[in-house]
PDB file of C-alpha atoms in Angstrom:
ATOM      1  CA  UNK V  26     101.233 160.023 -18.765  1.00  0.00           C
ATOM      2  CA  UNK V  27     102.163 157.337 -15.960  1.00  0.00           C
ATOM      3  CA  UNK V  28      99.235 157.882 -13.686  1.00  0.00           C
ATOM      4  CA  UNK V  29      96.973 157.060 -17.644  1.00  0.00           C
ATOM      5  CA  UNK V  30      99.024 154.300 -18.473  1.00  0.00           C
ATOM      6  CA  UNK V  31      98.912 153.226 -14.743  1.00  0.00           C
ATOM      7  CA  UNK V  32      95.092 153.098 -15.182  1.00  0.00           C
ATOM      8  CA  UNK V  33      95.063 151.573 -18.001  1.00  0.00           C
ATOM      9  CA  UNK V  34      96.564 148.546 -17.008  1.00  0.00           C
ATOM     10  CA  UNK V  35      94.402 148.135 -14.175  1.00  0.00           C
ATOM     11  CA  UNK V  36      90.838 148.573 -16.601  1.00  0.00           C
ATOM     12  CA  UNK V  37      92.820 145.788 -19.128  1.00  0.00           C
ATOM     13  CA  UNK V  38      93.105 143.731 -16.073  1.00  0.00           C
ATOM     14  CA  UNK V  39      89.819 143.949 -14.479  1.00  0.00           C
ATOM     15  CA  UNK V  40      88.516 143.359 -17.732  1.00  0.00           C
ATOM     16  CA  UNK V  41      90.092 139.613 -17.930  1.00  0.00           C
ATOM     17  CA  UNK V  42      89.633 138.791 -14.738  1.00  0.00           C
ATOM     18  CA  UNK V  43      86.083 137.302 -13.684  1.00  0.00           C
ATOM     19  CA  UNK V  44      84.735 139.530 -10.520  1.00  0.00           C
ATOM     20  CA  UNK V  45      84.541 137.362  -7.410  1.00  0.00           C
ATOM     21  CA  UNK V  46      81.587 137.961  -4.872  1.00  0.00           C
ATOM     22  CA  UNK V  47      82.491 138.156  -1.433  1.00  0.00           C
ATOM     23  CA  UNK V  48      80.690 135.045  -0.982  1.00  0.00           C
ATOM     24  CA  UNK V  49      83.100 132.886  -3.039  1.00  0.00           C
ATOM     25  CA  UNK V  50      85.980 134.683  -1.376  1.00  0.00           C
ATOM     26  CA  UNK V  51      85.106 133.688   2.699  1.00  0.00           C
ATOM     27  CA  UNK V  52      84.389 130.101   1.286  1.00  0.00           C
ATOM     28  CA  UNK V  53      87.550 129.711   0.082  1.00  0.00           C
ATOM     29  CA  UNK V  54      89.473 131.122   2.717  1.00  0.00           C
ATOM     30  CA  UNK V  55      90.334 129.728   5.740  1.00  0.00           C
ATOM     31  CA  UNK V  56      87.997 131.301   8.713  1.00  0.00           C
ATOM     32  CA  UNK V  57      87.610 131.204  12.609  1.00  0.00           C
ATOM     33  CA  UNK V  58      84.516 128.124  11.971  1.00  0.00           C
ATOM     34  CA  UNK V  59      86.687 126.102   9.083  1.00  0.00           C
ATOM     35  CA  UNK V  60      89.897 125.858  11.031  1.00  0.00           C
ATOM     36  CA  UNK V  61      88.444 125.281  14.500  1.00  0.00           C
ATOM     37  CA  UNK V  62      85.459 123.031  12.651  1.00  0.00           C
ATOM     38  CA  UNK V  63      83.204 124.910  14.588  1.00  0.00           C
ATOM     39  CA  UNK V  64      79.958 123.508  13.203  1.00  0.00           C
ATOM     40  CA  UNK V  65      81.285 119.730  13.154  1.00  0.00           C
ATOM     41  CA  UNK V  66      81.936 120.519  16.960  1.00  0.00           C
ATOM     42  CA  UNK V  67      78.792 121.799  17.236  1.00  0.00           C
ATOM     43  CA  UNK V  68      77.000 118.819  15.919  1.00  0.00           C
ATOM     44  CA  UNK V  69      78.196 116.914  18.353  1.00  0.00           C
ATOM     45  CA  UNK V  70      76.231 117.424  21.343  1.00  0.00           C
ATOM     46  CA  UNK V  71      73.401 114.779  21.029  1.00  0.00           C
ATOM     47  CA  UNK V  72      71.216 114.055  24.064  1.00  0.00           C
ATOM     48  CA  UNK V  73      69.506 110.442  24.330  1.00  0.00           C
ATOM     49  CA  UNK V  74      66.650 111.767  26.770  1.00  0.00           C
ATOM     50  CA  UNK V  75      62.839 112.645  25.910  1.00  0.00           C
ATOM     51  CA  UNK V  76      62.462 115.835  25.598  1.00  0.00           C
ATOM     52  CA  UNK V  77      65.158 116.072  25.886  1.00  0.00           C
ATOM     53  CA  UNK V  78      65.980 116.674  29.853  1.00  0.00           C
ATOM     54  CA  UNK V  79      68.074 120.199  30.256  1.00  0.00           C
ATOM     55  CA  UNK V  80      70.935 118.645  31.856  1.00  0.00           C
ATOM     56  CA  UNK V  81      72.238 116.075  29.876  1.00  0.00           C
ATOM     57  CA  UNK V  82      73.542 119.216  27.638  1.00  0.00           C
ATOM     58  CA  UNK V  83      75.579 120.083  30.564  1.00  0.00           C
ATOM     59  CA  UNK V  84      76.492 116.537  31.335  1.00  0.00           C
ATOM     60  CA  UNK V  85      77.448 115.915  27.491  1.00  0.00           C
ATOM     61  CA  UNK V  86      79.160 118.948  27.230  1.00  0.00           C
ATOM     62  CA  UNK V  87      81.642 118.647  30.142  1.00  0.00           C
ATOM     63  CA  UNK V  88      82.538 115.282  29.237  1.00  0.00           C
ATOM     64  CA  UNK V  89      83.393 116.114  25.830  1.00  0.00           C
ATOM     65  CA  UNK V  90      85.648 119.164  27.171  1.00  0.00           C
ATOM     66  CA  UNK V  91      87.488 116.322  29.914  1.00  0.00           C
ATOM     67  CA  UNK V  92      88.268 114.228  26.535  1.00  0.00           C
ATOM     68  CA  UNK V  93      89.807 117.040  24.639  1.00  0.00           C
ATOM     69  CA  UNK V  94      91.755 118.021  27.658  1.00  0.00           C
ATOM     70  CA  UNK V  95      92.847 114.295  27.880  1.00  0.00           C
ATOM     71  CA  UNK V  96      94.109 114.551  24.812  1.00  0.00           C
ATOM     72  CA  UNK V  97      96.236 117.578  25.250  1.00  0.00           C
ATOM     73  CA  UNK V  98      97.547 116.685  27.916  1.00  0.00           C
ATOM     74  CA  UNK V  99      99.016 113.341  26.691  1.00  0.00           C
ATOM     75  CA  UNK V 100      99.908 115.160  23.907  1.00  0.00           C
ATOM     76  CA  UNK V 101     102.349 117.513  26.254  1.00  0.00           C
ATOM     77  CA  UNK V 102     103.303 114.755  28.395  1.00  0.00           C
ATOM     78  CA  UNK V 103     104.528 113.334  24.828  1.00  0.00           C
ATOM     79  CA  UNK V 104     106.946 115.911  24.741  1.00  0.00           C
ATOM     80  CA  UNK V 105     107.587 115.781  28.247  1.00  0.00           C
ATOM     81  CA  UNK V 106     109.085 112.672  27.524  1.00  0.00           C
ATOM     82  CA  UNK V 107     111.128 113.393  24.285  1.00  0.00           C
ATOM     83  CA  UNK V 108     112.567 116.579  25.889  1.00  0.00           C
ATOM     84  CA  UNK V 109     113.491 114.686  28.950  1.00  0.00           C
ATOM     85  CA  UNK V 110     115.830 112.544  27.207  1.00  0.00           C
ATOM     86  CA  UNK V 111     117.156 114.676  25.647  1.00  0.00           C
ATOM     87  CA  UNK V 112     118.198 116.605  28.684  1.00  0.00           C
ATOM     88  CA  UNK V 113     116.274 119.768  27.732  1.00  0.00           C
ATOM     89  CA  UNK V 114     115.454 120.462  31.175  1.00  0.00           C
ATOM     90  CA  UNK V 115     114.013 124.655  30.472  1.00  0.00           C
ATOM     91  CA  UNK V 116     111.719 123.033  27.880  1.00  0.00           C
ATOM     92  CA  UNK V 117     110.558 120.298  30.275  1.00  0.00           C
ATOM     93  CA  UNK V 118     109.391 122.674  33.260  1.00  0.00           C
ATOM     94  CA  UNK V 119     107.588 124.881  30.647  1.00  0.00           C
ATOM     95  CA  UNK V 120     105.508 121.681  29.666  1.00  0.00           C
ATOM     96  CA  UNK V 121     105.013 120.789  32.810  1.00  0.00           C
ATOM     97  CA  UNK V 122     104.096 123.707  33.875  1.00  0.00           C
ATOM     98  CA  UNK V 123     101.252 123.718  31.303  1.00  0.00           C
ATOM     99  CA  UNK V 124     100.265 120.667  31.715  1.00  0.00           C
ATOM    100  CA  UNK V 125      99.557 121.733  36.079  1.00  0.00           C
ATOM    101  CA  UNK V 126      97.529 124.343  34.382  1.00  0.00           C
ATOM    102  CA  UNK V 127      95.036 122.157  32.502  1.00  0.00           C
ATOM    103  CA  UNK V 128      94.739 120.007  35.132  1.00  0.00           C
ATOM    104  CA  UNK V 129      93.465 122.820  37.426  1.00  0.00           C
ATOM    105  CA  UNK V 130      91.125 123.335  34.320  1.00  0.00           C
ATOM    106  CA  UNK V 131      89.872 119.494  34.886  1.00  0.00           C
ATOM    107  CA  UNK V 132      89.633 119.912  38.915  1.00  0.00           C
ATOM    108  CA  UNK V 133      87.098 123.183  38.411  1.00  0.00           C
ATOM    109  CA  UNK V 134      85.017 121.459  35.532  1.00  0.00           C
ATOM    110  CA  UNK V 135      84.025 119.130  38.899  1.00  0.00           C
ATOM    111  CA  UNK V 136      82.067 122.556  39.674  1.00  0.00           C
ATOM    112  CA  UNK V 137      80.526 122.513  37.371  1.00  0.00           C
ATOM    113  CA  UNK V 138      79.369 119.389  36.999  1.00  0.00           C
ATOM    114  CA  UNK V 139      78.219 119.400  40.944  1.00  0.00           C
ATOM    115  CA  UNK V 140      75.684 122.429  39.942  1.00  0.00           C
ATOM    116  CA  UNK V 141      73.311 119.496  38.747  1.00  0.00           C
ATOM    117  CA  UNK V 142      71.722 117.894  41.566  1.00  0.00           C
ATOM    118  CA  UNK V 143      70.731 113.795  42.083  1.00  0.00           C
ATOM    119  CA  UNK V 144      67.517 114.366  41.082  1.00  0.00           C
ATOM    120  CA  UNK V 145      68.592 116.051  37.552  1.00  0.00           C
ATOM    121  CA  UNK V 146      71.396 113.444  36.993  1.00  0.00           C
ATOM    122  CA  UNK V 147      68.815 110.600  37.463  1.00  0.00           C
ATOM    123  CA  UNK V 148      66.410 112.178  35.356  1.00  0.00           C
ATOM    124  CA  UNK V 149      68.320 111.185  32.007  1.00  0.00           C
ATOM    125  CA  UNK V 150      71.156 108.449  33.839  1.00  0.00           C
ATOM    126  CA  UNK V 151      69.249 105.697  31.865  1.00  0.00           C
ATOM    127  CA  UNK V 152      70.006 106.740  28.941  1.00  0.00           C
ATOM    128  CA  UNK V 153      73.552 106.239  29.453  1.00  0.00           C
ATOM    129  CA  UNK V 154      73.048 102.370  29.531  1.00  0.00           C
ATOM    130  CA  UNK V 155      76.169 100.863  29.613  1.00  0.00           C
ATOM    131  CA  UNK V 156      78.382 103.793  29.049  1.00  0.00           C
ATOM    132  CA  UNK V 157      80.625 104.497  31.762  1.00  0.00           C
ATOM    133  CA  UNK V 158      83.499 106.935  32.472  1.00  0.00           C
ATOM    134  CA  UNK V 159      85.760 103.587  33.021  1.00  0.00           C
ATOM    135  CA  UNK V 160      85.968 103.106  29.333  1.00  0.00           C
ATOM    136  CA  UNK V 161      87.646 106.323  28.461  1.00  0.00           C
ATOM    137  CA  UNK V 162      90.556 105.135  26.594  1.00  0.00           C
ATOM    138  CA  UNK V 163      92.191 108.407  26.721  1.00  0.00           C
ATOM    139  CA  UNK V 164      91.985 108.632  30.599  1.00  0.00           C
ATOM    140  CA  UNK V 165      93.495 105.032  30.717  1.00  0.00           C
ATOM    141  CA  UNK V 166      96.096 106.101  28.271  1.00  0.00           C
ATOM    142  CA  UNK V 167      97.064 108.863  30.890  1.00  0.00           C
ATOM    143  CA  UNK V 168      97.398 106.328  33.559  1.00  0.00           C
ATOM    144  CA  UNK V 169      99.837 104.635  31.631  1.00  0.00           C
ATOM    145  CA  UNK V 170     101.956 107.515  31.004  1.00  0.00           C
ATOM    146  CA  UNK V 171     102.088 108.028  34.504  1.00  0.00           C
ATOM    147  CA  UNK V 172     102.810 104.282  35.309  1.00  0.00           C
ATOM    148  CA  UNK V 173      99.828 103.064  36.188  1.00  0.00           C
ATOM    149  CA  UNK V 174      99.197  99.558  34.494  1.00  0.00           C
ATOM    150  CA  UNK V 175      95.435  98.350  34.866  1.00  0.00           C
ATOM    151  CA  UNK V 176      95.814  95.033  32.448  1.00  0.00           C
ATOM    152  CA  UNK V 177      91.757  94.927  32.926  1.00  0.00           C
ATOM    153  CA  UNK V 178      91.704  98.618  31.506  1.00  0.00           C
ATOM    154  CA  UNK V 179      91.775  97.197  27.410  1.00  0.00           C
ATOM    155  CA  UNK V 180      89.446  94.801  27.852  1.00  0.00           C
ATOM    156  CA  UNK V 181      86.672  98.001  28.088  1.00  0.00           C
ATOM    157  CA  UNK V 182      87.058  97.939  24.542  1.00  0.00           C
ATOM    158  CA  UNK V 183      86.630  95.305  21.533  1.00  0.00           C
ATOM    159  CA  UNK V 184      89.605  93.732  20.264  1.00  0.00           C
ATOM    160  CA  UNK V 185      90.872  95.939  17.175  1.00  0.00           C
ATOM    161  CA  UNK V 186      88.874  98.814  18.273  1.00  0.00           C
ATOM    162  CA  UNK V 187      90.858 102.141  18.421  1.00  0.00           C
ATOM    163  CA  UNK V 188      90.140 102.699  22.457  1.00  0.00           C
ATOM    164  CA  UNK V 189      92.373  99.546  23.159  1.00  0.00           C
ATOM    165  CA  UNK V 190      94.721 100.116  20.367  1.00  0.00           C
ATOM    166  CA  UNK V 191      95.551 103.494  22.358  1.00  0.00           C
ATOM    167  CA  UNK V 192      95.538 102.122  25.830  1.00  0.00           C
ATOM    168  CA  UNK V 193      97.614  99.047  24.612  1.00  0.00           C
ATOM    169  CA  UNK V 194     100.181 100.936  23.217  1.00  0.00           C
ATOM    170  CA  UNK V 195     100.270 103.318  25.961  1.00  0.00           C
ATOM    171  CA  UNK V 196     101.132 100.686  28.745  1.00  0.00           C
ATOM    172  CA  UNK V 197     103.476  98.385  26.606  1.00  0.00           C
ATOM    173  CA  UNK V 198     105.308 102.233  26.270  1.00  0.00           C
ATOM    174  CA  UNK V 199     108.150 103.494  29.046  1.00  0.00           C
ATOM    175  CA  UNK V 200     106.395 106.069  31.886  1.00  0.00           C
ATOM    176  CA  UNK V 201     107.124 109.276  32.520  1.00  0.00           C
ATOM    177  CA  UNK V 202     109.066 108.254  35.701  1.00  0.00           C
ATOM    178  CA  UNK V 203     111.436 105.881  33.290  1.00  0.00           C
ATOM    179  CA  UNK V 204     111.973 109.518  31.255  1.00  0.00           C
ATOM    180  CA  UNK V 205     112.776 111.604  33.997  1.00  0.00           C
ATOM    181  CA  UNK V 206     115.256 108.425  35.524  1.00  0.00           C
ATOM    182  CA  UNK V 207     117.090 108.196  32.326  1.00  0.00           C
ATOM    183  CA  UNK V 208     117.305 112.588  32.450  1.00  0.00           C
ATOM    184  CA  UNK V 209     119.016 111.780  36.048  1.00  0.00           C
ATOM    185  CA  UNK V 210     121.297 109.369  33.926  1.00  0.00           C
ATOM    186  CA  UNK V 211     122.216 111.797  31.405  1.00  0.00           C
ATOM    187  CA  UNK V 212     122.807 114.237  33.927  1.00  0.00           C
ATOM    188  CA  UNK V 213     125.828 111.636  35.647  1.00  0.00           C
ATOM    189  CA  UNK V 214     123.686 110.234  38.153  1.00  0.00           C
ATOM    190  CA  UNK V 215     123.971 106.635  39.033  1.00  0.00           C
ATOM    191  CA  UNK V 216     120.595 105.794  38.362  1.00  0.00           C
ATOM    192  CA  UNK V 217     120.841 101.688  38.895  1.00  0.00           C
ATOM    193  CA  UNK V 218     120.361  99.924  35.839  1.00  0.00           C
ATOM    194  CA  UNK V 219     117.796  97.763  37.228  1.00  0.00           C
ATOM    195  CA  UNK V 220     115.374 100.883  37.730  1.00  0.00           C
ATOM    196  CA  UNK V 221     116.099 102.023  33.992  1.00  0.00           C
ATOM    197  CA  UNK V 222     115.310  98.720  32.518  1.00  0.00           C
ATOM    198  CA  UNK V 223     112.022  98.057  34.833  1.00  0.00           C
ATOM    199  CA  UNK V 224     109.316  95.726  33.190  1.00  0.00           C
ATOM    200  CA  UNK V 225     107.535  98.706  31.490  1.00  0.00           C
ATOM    201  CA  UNK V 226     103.748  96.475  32.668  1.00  0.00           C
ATOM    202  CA  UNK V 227     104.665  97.231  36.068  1.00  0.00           C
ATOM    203  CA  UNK V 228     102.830  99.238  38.025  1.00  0.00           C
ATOM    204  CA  UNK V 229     104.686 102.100  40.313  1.00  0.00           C
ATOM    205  CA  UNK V 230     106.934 101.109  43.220  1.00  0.00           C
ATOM    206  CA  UNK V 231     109.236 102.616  45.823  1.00  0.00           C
ATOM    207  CA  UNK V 232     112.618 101.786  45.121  1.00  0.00           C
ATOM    208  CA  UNK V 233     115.147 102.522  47.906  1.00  0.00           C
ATOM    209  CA  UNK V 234     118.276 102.920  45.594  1.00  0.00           C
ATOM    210  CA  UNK V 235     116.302 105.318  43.224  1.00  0.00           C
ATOM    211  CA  UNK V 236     115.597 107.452  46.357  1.00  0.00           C
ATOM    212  CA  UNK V 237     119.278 107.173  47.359  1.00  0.00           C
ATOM    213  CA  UNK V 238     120.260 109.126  43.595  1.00  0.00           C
ATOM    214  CA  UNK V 239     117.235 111.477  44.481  1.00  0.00           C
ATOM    215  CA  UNK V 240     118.178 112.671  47.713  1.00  0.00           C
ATOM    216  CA  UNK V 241     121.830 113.344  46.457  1.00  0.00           C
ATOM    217  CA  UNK V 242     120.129 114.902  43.074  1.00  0.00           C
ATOM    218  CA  UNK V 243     118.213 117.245  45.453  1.00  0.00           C
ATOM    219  CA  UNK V 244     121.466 118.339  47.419  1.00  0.00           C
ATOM    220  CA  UNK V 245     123.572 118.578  44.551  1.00  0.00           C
ATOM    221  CA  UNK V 246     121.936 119.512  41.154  1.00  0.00           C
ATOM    222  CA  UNK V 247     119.355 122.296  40.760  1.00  0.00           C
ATOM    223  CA  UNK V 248     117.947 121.633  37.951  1.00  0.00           C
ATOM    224  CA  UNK V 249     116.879 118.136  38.285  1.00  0.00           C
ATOM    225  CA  UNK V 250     115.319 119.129  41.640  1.00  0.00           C
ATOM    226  CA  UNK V 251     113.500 122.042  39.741  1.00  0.00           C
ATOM    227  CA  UNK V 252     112.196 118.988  37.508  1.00  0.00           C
ATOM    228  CA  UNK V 253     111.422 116.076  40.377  1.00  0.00           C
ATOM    229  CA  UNK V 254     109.408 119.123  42.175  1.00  0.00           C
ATOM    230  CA  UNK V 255     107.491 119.938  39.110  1.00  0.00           C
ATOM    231  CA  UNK V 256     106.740 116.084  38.728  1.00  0.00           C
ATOM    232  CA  UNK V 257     105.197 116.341  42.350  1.00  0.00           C
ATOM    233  CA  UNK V 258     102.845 119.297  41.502  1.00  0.00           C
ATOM    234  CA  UNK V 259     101.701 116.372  38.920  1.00  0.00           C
ATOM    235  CA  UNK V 260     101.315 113.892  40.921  1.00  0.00           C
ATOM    236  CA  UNK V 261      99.460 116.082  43.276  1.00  0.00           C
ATOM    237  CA  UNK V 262      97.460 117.413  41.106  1.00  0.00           C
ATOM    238  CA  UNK V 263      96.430 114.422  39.712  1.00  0.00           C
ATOM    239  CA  UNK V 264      95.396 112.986  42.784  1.00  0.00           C
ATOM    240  CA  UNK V 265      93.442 116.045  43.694  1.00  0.00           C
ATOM    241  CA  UNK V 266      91.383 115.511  40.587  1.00  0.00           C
ATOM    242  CA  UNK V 267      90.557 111.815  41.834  1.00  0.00           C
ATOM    243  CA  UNK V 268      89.597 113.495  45.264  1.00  0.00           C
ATOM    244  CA  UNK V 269      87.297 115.621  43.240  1.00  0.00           C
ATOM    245  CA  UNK V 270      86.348 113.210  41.147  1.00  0.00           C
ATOM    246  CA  UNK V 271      84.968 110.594  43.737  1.00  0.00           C
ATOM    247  CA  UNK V 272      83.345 113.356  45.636  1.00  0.00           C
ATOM    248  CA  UNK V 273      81.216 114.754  42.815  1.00  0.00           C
ATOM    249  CA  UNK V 274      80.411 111.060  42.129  1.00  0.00           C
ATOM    250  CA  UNK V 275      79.388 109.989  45.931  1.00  0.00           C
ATOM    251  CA  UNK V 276      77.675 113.459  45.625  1.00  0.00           C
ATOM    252  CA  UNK V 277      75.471 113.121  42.581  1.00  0.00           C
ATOM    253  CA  UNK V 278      74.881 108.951  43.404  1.00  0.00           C
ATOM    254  CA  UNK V 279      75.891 108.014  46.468  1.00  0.00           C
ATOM    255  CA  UNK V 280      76.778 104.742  47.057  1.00  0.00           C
ATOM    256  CA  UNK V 281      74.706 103.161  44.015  1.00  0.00           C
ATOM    257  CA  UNK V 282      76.305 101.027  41.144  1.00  0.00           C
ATOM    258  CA  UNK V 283      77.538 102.833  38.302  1.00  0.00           C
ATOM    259  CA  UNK V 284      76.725 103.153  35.002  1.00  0.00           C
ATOM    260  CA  UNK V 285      78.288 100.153  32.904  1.00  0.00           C
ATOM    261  CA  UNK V 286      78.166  97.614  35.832  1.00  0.00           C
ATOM    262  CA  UNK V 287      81.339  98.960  38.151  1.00  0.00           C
ATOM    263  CA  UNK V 288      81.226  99.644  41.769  1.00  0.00           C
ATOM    264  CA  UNK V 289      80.999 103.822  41.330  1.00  0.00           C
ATOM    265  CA  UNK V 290      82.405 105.658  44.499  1.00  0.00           C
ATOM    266  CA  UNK V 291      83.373 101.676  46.032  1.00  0.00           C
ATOM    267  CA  UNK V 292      86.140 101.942  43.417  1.00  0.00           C
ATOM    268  CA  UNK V 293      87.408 105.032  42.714  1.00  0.00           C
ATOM    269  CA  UNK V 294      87.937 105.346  46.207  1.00  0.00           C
ATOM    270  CA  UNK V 295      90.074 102.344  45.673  1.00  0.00           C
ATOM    271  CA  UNK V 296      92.399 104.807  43.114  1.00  0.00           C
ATOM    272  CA  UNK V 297      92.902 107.649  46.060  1.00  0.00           C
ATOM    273  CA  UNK V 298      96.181 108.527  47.356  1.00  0.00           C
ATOM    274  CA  UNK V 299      98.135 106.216  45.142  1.00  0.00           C
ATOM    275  CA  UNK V 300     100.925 108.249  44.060  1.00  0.00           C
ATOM    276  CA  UNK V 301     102.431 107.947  40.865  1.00  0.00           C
ATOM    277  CA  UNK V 302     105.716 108.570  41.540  1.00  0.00           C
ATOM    278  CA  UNK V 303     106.103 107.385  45.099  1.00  0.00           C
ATOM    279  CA  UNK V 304     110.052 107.608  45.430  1.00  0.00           C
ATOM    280  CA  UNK V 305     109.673 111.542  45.142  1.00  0.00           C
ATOM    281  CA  UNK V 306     107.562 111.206  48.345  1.00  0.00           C
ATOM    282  CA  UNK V 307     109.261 108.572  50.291  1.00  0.00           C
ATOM    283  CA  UNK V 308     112.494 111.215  49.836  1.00  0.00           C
ATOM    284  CA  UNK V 309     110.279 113.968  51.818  1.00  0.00           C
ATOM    285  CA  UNK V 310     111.707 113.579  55.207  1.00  0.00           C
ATOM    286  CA  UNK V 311     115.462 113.277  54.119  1.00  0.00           C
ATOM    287  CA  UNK V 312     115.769 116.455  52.528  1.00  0.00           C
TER     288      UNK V 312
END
């Protein structure tokens, strides 16, 4: 009689409750396209040119990927920052560890980019007008975090817009390098109090008593040397993306002005080799 009753039930059931198509069911549930936004993403790739001119896909495309990159990575080097203080040190080399990782993503998006020659660039470059690479907010945002303090870098952007809002509040905010000082200070190393409370609007600068506590952090504590290394791969890395950078640039334009009135290749060449953290490479040949 169970398997009847059993059966029963379920035709009762079926009977009150309204059949759904399997239409109704995928709109309502959450899917691959809804979560990621897929078609919003999608929509988002609008070329200016007649025609319009093949590339400028390409060009749109990897700029849009450099942005969302951007904005993981200052997102991780968020946390960086939090778990630095508070003296996490495993969680802080896996973020930094990922965050070396995207950035060789951003160094071999410059290959892509350099499969479009002069000629294709220049056949839609007009279009950008007075758009420029200078004014990403999220690129200057990442300069900040890493110390940098370009007081001309808000003034890409209207006053109360969003892009210098961000950039704003990420140079009035302690670097990186004030994070990982204030780890060597929770870790019992005399990190002077001078270098701790440095005018955050400052840009980066060797300090010979910082370098003093690094060398004998280095001889004496693991851990923090595990951390100051990964900080180099950063820095490195970072600097290797300029390099790239300026290269694909001078490539694609030479020596002509850029888009949005700056110099082009005259000034990034300017940003080469400037280290973010140059105590960690002053130290080099006392260890």
């Amino acid at each position: 009689m169970a398997p009847c009753a059993s059966a029963a039930t379920g035709s009762h059931l079926t009977a009150r409750t309204p059949a759904r198509t399997i239409d109704e069911v995928t709109e309502r549930a959450v899917t691959y396209a809804s979560y990621l936004k897929v078609d919003e993403l999608l929509a988002l790739q609008q070329p200016r040119s007649d025609g319009p001119e093949h590339d400028e896909h390409l060009f749109i495309v990897v700029h849009q990927v450099y942005e969302l990159r951007f904005r993981q990575v200052l997102h991780e080097l968020a946390e960086v920052q939090r778990v630095l203080e508070a003296a996490d040190t495993d969680a802080a080399l896996h973020l930094l560890n990922r965050v070396l990782k995207i950035l060789k993503t951003l160094v071999a998006q410059v290959d892509v980019l350099e499969t479009m020659t002069p000629l294709q660039f220049l056949s839609f470059r007009g279009r950008l007008e007075s758009a420029s690479g200078f004014q990403s907010a999220q690129f200057r945002a990442l300069e900040a975090v890493l110390g940098f303090r370009d007081p001309g870098a808000p003034r890409l952007h209207p006053v109360g817009s969003a892009g210098r809002a961000r950039i704003e509040a990420a140079q009035a905010r302690p670097s990186l390098w004030i994070s990982f000082l204030r780890y060597l200070a929770g870790r019992g190393h005399g990190v002077p109090e001078a270098a701790l409370a440095r005018d955050p609007s400052l840009p980066p600068a060797a300090d010979p008593a910082v370098q003093e506590v690094l060398v004998a952090a280095y001889r004496n504590d693991a851990d923090a040397a595990l951390v100051a290394e990964r900080l180099v791969d950063l820095d490195e890395g970072f600097q290797e993306w300029r390099y790239r950078h300026v290269k694909m640039v001078e490539r694609t334009i030479g020596t002509k002005q850029g888009t949005g009135g700056s110099s082009g290749v005259e000034y990034l060449r300017e940003t080469l080799f400037r280290p973010a953290f140059p105590d960690l490479w002053e130290i080099r040949s006392r260890l």
